[in-house]
Amino acid sequence: MKKVTIKDIARIAGVSRGTVDRVINGRGSVTPEVEQRIIKIASDLGYEKNLMASALASNRVFRIAIVTPDPNSDSFWMQPREGIQNALELVKHYGIIVDYFDFNLFRKDEFEMQMENAINSKPDAILTAPTFTQESLEYLEMAEQNNIPFITINTEIHHPDVLCYVGQNSFNSGYLAGRLFYLRLKPGDEIITLNLGHTLANAQHYSDKLAGLREYIQTHHMTENPVYWYEFDQFLDEDKLLEFWQDIKARHPRMKGIFFTNSRAFRIVKFFSPEDSRRYDVVGFDMIDPNIQFLKEDMIDFIINQNPILQGYMGIMNFVNHFVLKKEVKKIQYLPLDIVIKENVDFYIDNFRNHTVAKG
Amino acid sequence: MKKVTIKDIARIAGVSRGTVDRVINGRGSVTPEVEQRIIKIASDLGYEKNLMASALASNRVFRIAIVTPDPNSDSFWMQPREGIQNALELVKHYGIIVDYFDFNLFRKDEFEMQMENAINSKPDAILTAPTFTQESLEYLEMAEQNNIPFITINTEIHHPDVLCYVGQNSFNSGYLAGRLFYLRLKPGDEIITLNLGHTLANAQHYSDKLAGLREYIQTHHMTENPVYWYEFDQFLDEDKLLEFWQDIKARHPRMKGIFFTNSRAFRIVKFFSPEDSRRYDVVGFDMIDPNIQFLKEDMIDFIINQNPILQGYMGIMNFVNHFVLKKEVKKIQYLPLDIVIKENVDFYIDNFRNHTVAKG
DNA sequence: AAATTTTGTGTGTCCGTGCACATGGCGTTT
DNA sequence: AAACGCCATGTGCACGGACACACAAAATTT
């Protein structure tokens, strides 16, 4: 039951610690037959490297560059960061440190700058939310040339060199939204989808979600419920936004389901009258504070949550598994699409926040 | 930026490593004023013990005794075990080992025997699912006398000596079920709650869930929808079970919502005719295979999931946080009540299964 | 054949901490 | 005052592995 050490192997193989070390770590300079013998003995004895001793002796540090949107530019991004911190508490003793390279979610130039900074800092890996898909692919290539792997969260970019992705499946989240509407929709009711934002960022997310919604409706209730699609990117201008909303209301007296394609449901919902709240079924994304508030006030009916804390947590853990524990990691890890309603929201708020975090 | 070590502190304080060691680990035999000086320096420098070196030098192992139902007696229990394994992969290098003490879910004597075995093995902690509430409390006392703390999952027992609990809030899961029924219930429709099982085990769960359901109905639709409560413990006898079900069907022509209070929805649902599936709204618990199957076939409408894999995972992590990292852990950690439907079930199946587990 | 390089192997030290033991000063006992 | 014991402190080794260096034997060059 005692742990097998390099010394044990050396003794049995009739060689010195150094030779075993060379074999175990593939440092070469070992006669092939001796190497084979040592490999056999090690595997027979079920040798496992003592990570403690290894980390201690090598004094190695793993550096991860985190390139994600600045939480100040979009509060959603506090949550992945929280998951990252939680994970770090647990594994920092393996010698893992992170550097943050924040960028304003709405500024491509900042993203590009920080991506370059990150690559120039020569980290062991980059953990990023590649919200600017096209540009991300370029930097992915650049990092690749420097042998820096990409771990992605939240936004999926399809490229063989991405080590892994943790996040939601956008198509299915749209599909799920469709299902949620049909819990209560009646024939003739209209569904309105609202995309508050610049289509260029997260374009893929957006179109996938709509495709999923469309798919659900087509396969289940094709002709009974018309669907209308709207976009509006000046959502920070309250007056214009209100005007936009009133226009839609006027234009769609039979509107019943409202689908917000991103986290900004709260920006429109705050214009709701009490009657509006009763009339409409609202589905939105992401458990950010204003959305939670409106959910509790029955103004938003469903929030589809993609567990952003877990995204950050798993991003780090994937690194640990791959680089420290040398385990294979799944390339695509879709998180559950949590259906959050007033009656279960509280449990989502606290979850995952406490099991790895120091108190007091 | 370099890590502060005991040696650094010793040098600055003008003492030897040994003295610093005595202060850091509270081994006594240090002049009070020297002690104060060292404490101050350590905190000023932000000293953190190197867990790697510590674990290596002390050769300490932490042993956790796992006392949970045998997965062979109830397949639900495979999932917590999976979470435990996942967590272990990640932290076993801190010197954590576990021993399993399985008991048949339906046999109190086995539970008692294994609990005694576990305590006699003198572990550093016991991680248990105290399904037999009353007996658990006795063993809790016994363990307490041996200074063995209890970490509980899945079943909440209220006692100050429990180190922490990870699991669901039963009351709220019943409340949530109420809400799910009212997505589609109409006035006059009846709700039937079915408890397939011995009330004595998990009695607390059962009554809490019903209380939650009752609470929802009373505060929202008090008089419109009658609720009926049934129990049946010979659920393994198919003939009798069918008879029981047909009797209920005959007795409740206006039955619409069916609430299964535990994971055994599948045992009744398999008797459903196609017409039954269309007519009834079924809410049950736990994502075990037969339930998932019936969910996909539209015979179960909602599964309330309490993420059992995460329960096991967090159980271990709580131990690590408390005993290894010396962090405070929250006494009560309610997991989210996941609403699982056909359209999002697939993502729950795979989740958490892969991010810490070796492949291939 | 001597000189040089290459190749394979062994040894010593260090990583930061835990712990057993040594040491030396001081107060108490006889 | 010598003998003893106690307390505060210092020292050395161990934990398992990483890595630099030493060194002998073999292979290559001159």
Coordinates of N, CA and C in Angstrom, one line a residue, chain A residues 48-53 55-56 89-95 169 172-173 175-176 179-180 182-184 216 220 298 301-302 310 313-314 317-318 320-321 325 327-330 333-344 347-348 350-352 354-360, chain B residues 3 48-53 55-56 89-95 169 172 175-176 179-180 182-184 216 220 298 301-302 310 313-314 317-318 320-321 325 327-330 333-344 347-348 350-352 354-360:
Chain A
E48 N 3.3 6.2 -9.5 CA 2.7 7.5 -9.8 C 3.6 8.6 -9.3
K49 N 3.8 9.5 -10.1 CA 4.7 10.6 -9.7 C 4.1 11.4 -8.5
N50 N 4.8 11.7 -7.5 CA 4.3 12.5 -6.4 C 4.4 13.9 -6.8
L51 N 3.2 14.5 -7.1 CA 3.1 15.8 -7.6 C 3.6 16.9 -6.6
M52 N 3.5 16.5 -5.3 CA 3.9 17.4 -4.3 C 5.4 17.6 -4.4
A53 N 6.1 16.5 -4.4 CA 7.6 16.5 -4.4 C 8.0 17.1 -5.7
A55 N 6.5 19.3 -7.7 CA 6.2 20.7 -7.8 C 7.3 21.4 -6.9
L56 N 7.5 20.8 -5.8 CA 8.5 21.4 -4.8 C 9.9 21.5 -5.4
E89 N -8.1 29.1 -5.7 CA -7.9 28.8 -4.2 C -7.6 27.3 -4.1
L90 N -8.2 26.5 -4.9 CA -8.1 25.1 -4.7 C -6.8 24.5 -5.3
V91 N -6.3 25.1 -6.3 CA -5.2 24.5 -7.0 C -3.9 25.4 -7.1
K92 N -4.0 26.5 -6.5 CA -2.8 27.4 -6.6 C -1.6 26.7 -6.0
H93 N -1.8 25.8 -5.1 CA -0.6 25.1 -4.5 C 0.1 24.3 -5.5
Y94 N -0.5 24.0 -6.6 CA 0.2 23.3 -7.7 C 1.1 24.2 -8.4
G95 N 1.2 25.5 -8.0 CA 2.0 26.4 -8.7 C 1.4 27.1 -9.9
N169 N -24.5 25.8 -25.5 CA -24.8 25.5 -26.9 C -25.9 26.5 -27.3
N172 N -29.2 25.2 -28.9 CA -30.1 24.6 -28.0 C -30.8 25.5 -27.0
S173 N -30.1 26.6 -26.7 CA -30.7 27.6 -25.8 C -31.9 28.2 -26.5
Y175 N -33.6 26.8 -28.9 CA -34.6 25.7 -28.9 C -35.4 25.6 -27.6
L176 N -34.6 25.7 -26.5 CA -35.2 25.6 -25.2 C -36.2 26.7 -25.0
R179 N -39.5 26.0 -26.5 CA -40.2 25.1 -25.6 C -40.9 25.9 -24.4
L180 N -40.2 26.8 -23.9 CA -40.7 27.5 -22.7 C -41.9 28.4 -23.1
Y182 N -44.0 27.7 -25.4 CA -45.1 26.8 -25.7 C -45.7 26.2 -24.4
L183 N -45.2 26.5 -23.3 CA -45.9 26.0 -22.1 C -47.2 26.8 -22.0
R184 N -47.2 28.0 -22.5 CA -48.4 28.8 -22.3 C -49.0 29.4 -23.6
Y216 N -37.4 25.0 -33.2 CA -38.5 24.4 -32.3 C -39.9 24.7 -32.9
H220 N -42.8 22.1 -34.3 CA -43.9 21.9 -33.3 C -45.2 22.6 -33.6
D298 N -41.9 39.1 -11.2 CA -42.7 38.5 -12.2 C -42.7 39.2 -13.6
D301 N -40.2 36.0 -17.0 CA -40.7 34.7 -16.6 C -39.7 33.6 -16.5
F302 N -38.8 33.6 -17.5 CA -37.7 32.6 -17.4 C -36.4 33.2 -17.7
L310 N -19.4 28.6 -13.2 CA -18.8 27.3 -13.5 C -17.9 27.4 -14.8
Y313 N -14.6 28.4 -13.5 CA -14.1 27.4 -12.7 C -13.5 26.2 -13.6
M314 N -14.4 25.8 -14.5 CA -13.9 24.7 -15.3 C -12.8 25.1 -16.3
M317 N -9.9 24.5 -14.2 CA -9.7 23.1 -14.0 C -9.2 22.3 -15.2
N318 N -9.7 22.8 -16.3 CA -9.3 22.1 -17.6 C -7.8 22.3 -17.8
V320 N -5.6 22.7 -15.4 CA -4.9 21.8 -14.4 C -4.9 20.4 -14.9
N321 N -6.1 19.9 -15.3 CA -6.2 18.5 -15.8 C -5.2 18.3 -16.9
L325 N -2.1 17.6 -14.3 CA -2.4 16.1 -14.1 C -2.2 15.3 -15.3
K327 N -4.1 14.9 -17.9 CA -5.3 14.1 -18.3 C -5.8 14.7 -19.5
E328 N -6.5 13.8 -20.2 CA -7.2 14.3 -21.4 C -8.4 15.2 -21.0
V329 N -8.6 16.2 -21.8 CA -9.8 17.0 -21.5 C -10.7 17.0 -22.7
K330 N -12.0 17.0 -22.4 CA -13.0 17.0 -23.5 C -12.9 18.3 -24.3
Q333 N -17.3 21.2 -23.9 CA -18.0 20.9 -22.7 C -19.2 21.9 -22.6
Y334 N -20.3 21.4 -23.0 CA -21.5 22.3 -22.9 C -22.1 22.2 -21.5
L335 N -22.3 23.4 -21.0 CA -22.9 23.4 -19.7 C -24.4 23.3 -19.8
P336 N -25.1 22.8 -18.7 CA -26.5 22.7 -18.7 C -27.2 24.1 -19.0
L337 N -28.3 24.0 -19.6 CA -29.1 25.3 -19.8 C -30.1 25.3 -18.6
D338 N -29.7 26.0 -17.6 CA -30.6 26.0 -16.4 C -31.8 26.9 -16.7
I339 N -33.0 26.3 -16.3 CA -34.2 27.1 -16.4 C -34.4 27.7 -15.0
V340 N -34.3 29.1 -15.0 CA -34.4 29.8 -13.7 C -35.7 30.5 -13.7
I341 N -36.5 30.2 -12.6 CA -37.7 31.0 -12.4 C -37.7 31.5 -11.0
K342 N -38.7 32.3 -10.7 CA -38.8 32.9 -9.4 C -38.6 31.9 -8.3
E343 N -39.1 30.7 -8.5 CA -39.2 29.8 -7.4 C -37.9 29.0 -7.1
N344 N -36.9 29.1 -8.1 CA -35.7 28.4 -7.8 C -34.5 29.3 -7.9
F347 N -31.5 29.7 -5.2 CA -30.5 28.6 -5.0 C -29.4 28.7 -6.1
Y348 N -29.8 29.3 -7.2 CA -28.7 29.5 -8.2 C -27.8 30.7 -7.9
D350 N -26.6 31.5 -5.0 CA -25.5 31.2 -4.1 C -24.6 30.1 -4.5
N351 N -25.1 29.3 -5.4 CA -24.4 28.1 -5.7 C -23.1 28.3 -6.3
F352 N -22.2 27.4 -5.9 CA -20.8 27.4 -6.4 C -20.0 28.6 -6.0
N354 N -19.6 29.2 -2.8 CA -19.1 29.1 -1.5 C -18.3 27.8 -1.2
H355 N -18.3 26.9 -2.1 CA -17.6 25.7 -1.8 C -16.1 25.7 -2.0
T356 N -15.7 26.8 -2.5 CA -14.2 26.8 -2.7 C -13.7 28.1 -2.2
V357 N -14.5 28.9 -1.6 CA -14.1 30.3 -1.2 C -13.9 30.5 0.3
A358 N -12.9 31.2 0.6 CA -12.6 31.5 2.0 C -13.7 32.4 2.5
K359 N -14.0 32.2 3.8 CA -14.9 33.1 4.4 C -14.2 33.8 5.5
G360 N -14.7 35.0 5.8 CA -14.2 35.7 7.0 C -12.8 36.1 7.0
Chain B
K3 N 7.7 33.7 -3.2 CA 7.0 33.2 -2.1 C 7.8 33.4 -0.8
E48 N 2.3 32.3 3.5 CA 1.4 31.2 3.3 C 2.2 29.9 3.3
K49 N 1.7 29.0 4.1 CA 2.4 27.8 4.2 C 2.4 27.1 2.8
N50 N 3.5 26.5 2.4 CA 3.6 25.8 1.2 C 3.1 24.4 1.4
L51 N 1.8 24.2 0.9 CA 1.2 22.9 1.2 C 1.9 21.7 0.6
M52 N 2.6 22.0 -0.5 CA 3.3 20.9 -1.1 C 4.4 20.4 -0.2
A53 N 5.2 21.3 0.3 CA 6.3 20.9 1.1 C 5.8 20.3 2.4
A55 N 2.9 18.8 3.0 CA 2.4 17.4 2.8 C 3.5 16.4 2.6
L56 N 4.5 16.9 1.9 CA 5.7 16.0 1.6 C 6.4 15.7 2.9
E89 N -9.6 12.9 -7.8 CA -8.6 13.0 -8.9 C -7.8 14.4 -8.7
L90 N -8.6 15.3 -8.3 CA -8.1 16.7 -8.3 C -7.3 16.9 -7.0
V91 N -7.6 16.3 -5.9 CA -7.0 16.7 -4.7 C -6.2 15.6 -4.0
K92 N -6.2 14.4 -4.6 CA -5.6 13.3 -3.9 C -4.1 13.6 -3.6
H93 N -3.5 14.5 -4.4 CA -2.1 14.8 -4.1 C -1.9 15.5 -2.8
Y94 N -3.0 16.0 -2.3 CA -2.8 16.6 -1.0 C -2.8 15.5 0.1
G95 N -2.8 14.3 -0.3 CA -2.7 13.2 0.7 C -4.1 12.8 1.2
N169 N -32.9 21.6 -0.7 CA -33.9 22.1 0.3 C -35.2 21.5 -0.1
N172 N -38.4 23.6 -0.5 CA -38.5 24.4 -1.7 C -38.7 23.6 -3.0
Y175 N -42.3 23.2 -3.2 CA -42.8 24.5 -3.6 C -42.6 24.7 -5.1
L176 N -41.5 24.4 -5.5 CA -41.2 24.5 -7.0 C -42.1 23.6 -7.8
R179 N -45.3 25.2 -8.4 CA -45.2 26.2 -9.5 C -45.2 25.5 -10.8
L180 N -44.6 24.4 -11.0 CA -44.5 23.8 -12.3 C -45.9 23.3 -12.7
Y182 N -48.7 24.7 -11.9 CA -49.5 25.8 -12.3 C -49.1 26.5 -13.6
L183 N -48.1 26.0 -14.2 CA -47.8 26.5 -15.6 C -49.0 26.1 -16.5
R184 N -49.7 25.0 -16.2 CA -50.7 24.5 -17.1 C -52.0 24.1 -16.4
Y216 N -47.2 26.3 -1.6 CA -47.4 27.0 -2.9 C -48.9 27.1 -3.3
H220 N -51.3 30.5 -3.5 CA -51.6 30.9 -4.9 C -52.9 30.5 -5.4
D298 N -41.8 12.0 -23.3 CA -42.9 12.9 -22.9 C -43.9 12.3 -21.9
D301 N -43.0 15.0 -17.4 CA -42.8 16.3 -17.9 C -41.7 17.1 -17.3
F302 N -41.5 17.0 -16.0 CA -40.5 17.7 -15.3 C -39.7 16.8 -14.4
L310 N -22.6 16.7 -8.1 CA -22.0 17.8 -7.4 C -22.1 17.6 -5.9
Y313 N -19.1 15.7 -5.1 CA -17.9 16.5 -5.4 C -17.7 17.6 -4.3
M314 N -18.8 18.2 -3.9 CA -18.6 19.3 -2.9 C -18.4 18.7 -1.5
M317 N -14.8 18.4 -1.4 CA -14.1 19.7 -1.5 C -14.3 20.4 -0.1
N318 N -15.4 20.2 0.5 CA -15.6 20.8 1.8 C -14.6 20.3 2.8
V320 N -11.6 19.2 2.0 CA -10.3 19.8 1.7 C -10.3 21.2 2.2
N321 N -11.3 22.0 2.0 CA -11.3 23.3 2.4 C -11.1 23.5 3.9
L325 N -7.0 23.2 3.6 CA -6.8 24.6 3.4 C -7.2 25.5 4.5
K327 N -10.0 26.6 5.6 CA -10.9 27.6 5.3 C -12.2 27.3 6.0
E328 N -13.0 28.3 6.2 CA -14.3 28.1 6.8 C -15.2 27.6 5.7
V329 N -16.1 26.6 6.1 CA -17.0 26.2 5.1 C -18.4 26.5 5.5
K330 N -19.3 26.8 4.6 CA -20.7 27.1 4.9 C -21.4 25.8 5.5
Q333 N -25.3 24.1 2.5 CA -25.1 24.5 1.1 C -26.2 23.8 0.3
Y334 N -27.2 24.6 0.0 CA -28.3 24.1 -0.8 C -27.9 24.2 -2.3
L335 N -28.1 23.1 -3.0 CA -27.8 23.1 -4.4 C -29.0 23.6 -5.1
P336 N -28.8 24.1 -6.4 CA -29.9 24.5 -7.2 C -30.9 23.4 -7.4
L337 N -32.2 23.8 -7.5 CA -33.2 22.8 -7.9 C -33.3 23.0 -9.5
D338 N -32.6 22.1 -10.2 CA -32.6 22.2 -11.6 C -34.0 21.7 -12.2
I339 N -34.5 22.5 -13.1 CA -35.7 22.1 -13.8 C -35.3 21.4 -15.0
V340 N -35.5 20.1 -15.1 CA -35.0 19.4 -16.3 C -36.2 18.9 -17.1
I341 N -36.2 19.3 -18.4 CA -37.2 18.9 -19.3 C -36.5 18.2 -20.5
K342 N -37.3 17.7 -21.4 CA -36.8 17.0 -22.5 C -35.8 17.9 -23.3
E343 N -36.0 19.2 -23.3 CA -35.2 20.0 -24.2 C -33.9 20.4 -23.6
N344 N -33.7 20.2 -22.3 CA -32.3 20.5 -21.8 C -31.7 19.3 -21.0
F347 N -27.9 18.0 -21.6 CA -26.8 18.8 -21.1 C -26.5 18.5 -19.6
Y348 N -27.6 18.1 -18.9 CA -27.4 17.7 -17.5 C -26.7 16.4 -17.4
D350 N -24.4 15.0 -19.1 CA -22.9 15.0 -19.2 C -22.2 15.9 -18.3
N351 N -22.9 16.8 -17.8 CA -22.2 17.9 -17.0 C -21.6 17.4 -15.8
F352 N -20.4 17.9 -15.5 CA -19.7 17.7 -14.3 C -19.1 16.3 -14.3
N354 N -17.1 15.3 -16.7 CA -15.9 15.3 -17.5 C -14.8 16.3 -17.1
H355 N -15.1 17.2 -16.3 CA -14.1 18.2 -16.2 C -13.0 17.8 -15.2
T356 N -13.2 16.7 -14.5 CA -12.2 16.4 -13.6 C -11.8 14.9 -13.8
V357 N -12.3 14.3 -14.8 CA -12.1 12.9 -14.9 C -11.1 12.5 -16.1
A358 N -10.3 11.6 -15.8 CA -9.4 11.1 -16.9 C -10.1 10.4 -18.0
K359 N -9.7 10.6 -19.2 CA -10.3 9.9 -20.3 C -9.2 8.9 -20.9
G360 N -9.7 7.9 -21.4 CA -8.9 7.0 -22.2 C -7.7 6.3 -21.5

